[in-house]
Amino acid sequence: MRTIICFSFLFVLSCVNTKKNITNEELNVLLNKTTMQYFQTKDKKYLDVAYEQLKYNKDFVEKGLSGKNSLPIVSLLLNMKKYDELEELLIKNKSINEYSRINTLNTTRYLKFKDKDLPKAKLYIAESLKMIKDTIDKKPNDSLRYADYFSMR
């Protein structure tokens, strides 16, 4: 009987959440590693592992998308098809440059609506194309904007 009680006690202790905070550097390594593993295997468990760790990163919890982890987090959420969550983070965020933020937001909204309401989804792509074209008109030598324009079309 004591053995059963001891094993039960050990089991309960092992189930207690012992997670610690994850630093930005650790999160960055994890996001890059798990995304690469996902692309190699197409196994979503790698994305789930990374997603679970987001809540242990103080900067993500407090600021959402910020710093060098913002792009890997966007990639993670897009791959997991968590469009509503990503849309909310992009709307709240003001630290990402406006052009990239709006372009990513429109792409996210397109993906969110493409299977439900294609005309509405296409409006988001059209909005991004207009923004890119306006930028090209202002800075015609900006070759990155041409790449954006043709990739969006």
PDB file of N, CA, C and O in Angstrom, residues 6-19 52 56:
ATOM      1  N   CYS A   6       3.326   6.017  -2.639  1.00  0.00           N
ATOM      2  CA  CYS A   6       4.575   6.668  -3.076  1.00  0.00           C
ATOM      3  C   CYS A   6       4.564   6.912  -4.580  1.00  0.00           C
ATOM      4  O   CYS A   6       4.923   7.995  -5.043  1.00  0.00           O
ATOM      5  N   PHE A   7       4.141   5.912  -5.359  1.00  0.00           N
ATOM      6  CA  PHE A   7       4.087   6.069  -6.803  1.00  0.00           C
ATOM      7  C   PHE A   7       3.052   7.126  -7.199  1.00  0.00           C
ATOM      8  O   PHE A   7       3.283   7.930  -8.103  1.00  0.00           O
ATOM      9  N   SER A   8       1.935   7.131  -6.510  1.00  0.00           N
ATOM     10  CA  SER A   8       0.900   8.138  -6.776  1.00  0.00           C
ATOM     11  C   SER A   8       1.435   9.534  -6.483  1.00  0.00           C
ATOM     12  O   SER A   8       1.210  10.475  -7.253  1.00  0.00           O
ATOM     13  N   PHE A   9       2.135   9.677  -5.376  1.00  0.00           N
ATOM     14  CA  PHE A   9       2.719  10.958  -4.998  1.00  0.00           C
ATOM     15  C   PHE A   9       3.742  11.402  -6.040  1.00  0.00           C
ATOM     16  O   PHE A   9       3.752  12.563  -6.465  1.00  0.00           O
ATOM     17  N   LEU A  10       4.599  10.492  -6.478  1.00  0.00           N
ATOM     18  CA  LEU A  10       5.594  10.825  -7.506  1.00  0.00           C
ATOM     19  C   LEU A  10       4.925  11.212  -8.816  1.00  0.00           C
ATOM     20  O   LEU A  10       5.362  12.132  -9.504  1.00  0.00           O
ATOM     21  N   PHE A  11       3.861  10.517  -9.166  1.00  0.00           N
ATOM     22  CA  PHE A  11       3.134  10.824 -10.391  1.00  0.00           C
ATOM     23  C   PHE A  11       2.553  12.234 -10.334  1.00  0.00           C
ATOM     24  O   PHE A  11       2.676  13.015 -11.272  1.00  0.00           O
ATOM     25  N   VAL A  12       1.929  12.573  -9.207  1.00  0.00           N
ATOM     26  CA  VAL A  12       1.345  13.907  -9.046  1.00  0.00           C
ATOM     27  C   VAL A  12       2.437  14.965  -9.121  1.00  0.00           C
ATOM     28  O   VAL A  12       2.274  15.997  -9.774  1.00  0.00           O
ATOM     29  N   LEU A  13       3.561  14.722  -8.478  1.00  0.00           N
ATOM     30  CA  LEU A  13       4.665  15.683  -8.526  1.00  0.00           C
ATOM     31  C   LEU A  13       5.197  15.866  -9.939  1.00  0.00           C
ATOM     32  O   LEU A  13       5.558  16.969 -10.336  1.00  0.00           O
ATOM     33  N   SER A  14       5.247  14.777 -10.684  1.00  0.00           N
ATOM     34  CA  SER A  14       5.764  14.892 -12.050  1.00  0.00           C
ATOM     35  C   SER A  14       4.807  15.649 -12.956  1.00  0.00           C
ATOM     36  O   SER A  14       5.212  16.209 -13.963  1.00  0.00           O
ATOM     37  N   CYS A  15       3.519  15.661 -12.603  1.00  0.00           N
ATOM     38  CA  CYS A  15       2.517  16.363 -13.408  1.00  0.00           C
ATOM     39  C   CYS A  15       2.447  17.853 -13.088  1.00  0.00           C
ATOM     40  O   CYS A  15       1.864  18.617 -13.842  1.00  0.00           O
ATOM     41  N   VAL A  16       3.017  18.263 -11.989  1.00  0.00           N
ATOM     42  CA  VAL A  16       2.986  19.666 -11.611  1.00  0.00           C
ATOM     43  C   VAL A  16       3.791  20.456 -12.642  1.00  0.00           C
ATOM     44  O   VAL A  16       4.871  20.051 -13.063  1.00  0.00           O
ATOM     45  N   ASN A  17       3.248  21.586 -13.049  1.00  0.00           N
ATOM     46  CA  ASN A  17       3.889  22.404 -14.066  1.00  0.00           C
ATOM     47  C   ASN A  17       5.184  23.006 -13.523  1.00  0.00           C
ATOM     48  O   ASN A  17       5.160  23.839 -12.631  1.00  0.00           O
ATOM     49  N   THR A  18       6.295  22.569 -14.072  1.00  0.00           N
ATOM     50  CA  THR A  18       7.590  23.075 -13.629  1.00  0.00           C
ATOM     51  C   THR A  18       8.239  23.930 -14.712  1.00  0.00           C
ATOM     52  O   THR A  18       9.441  24.126 -14.700  1.00  0.00           O
ATOM     53  N   LYS A  19       7.441  24.416 -15.636  1.00  0.00           N
ATOM     54  CA  LYS A  19       7.973  25.235 -16.723  1.00  0.00           C
ATOM     55  C   LYS A  19       8.559  26.516 -16.158  1.00  0.00           C
ATOM     56  O   LYS A  19       8.057  27.085 -15.211  1.00  0.00           O
ATOM     57  N   GLU A  52       3.207  26.248 -27.555  1.00  0.00           N
ATOM     58  CA  GLU A  52       3.039  26.070 -26.114  1.00  0.00           C
ATOM     59  C   GLU A  52       4.061  26.909 -25.338  1.00  0.00           C
ATOM     60  O   GLU A  52       3.770  27.432 -24.264  1.00  0.00           O
ATOM     61  N   TYR A  56       5.374  31.254 -22.102  1.00  0.00           N
ATOM     62  CA  TYR A  56       6.431  31.334 -21.095  1.00  0.00           C
ATOM     63  C   TYR A  56       7.471  32.398 -21.426  1.00  0.00           C
ATOM     64  O   TYR A  56       8.451  32.549 -20.716  1.00  0.00           O
TER      65      TYR A  56
END
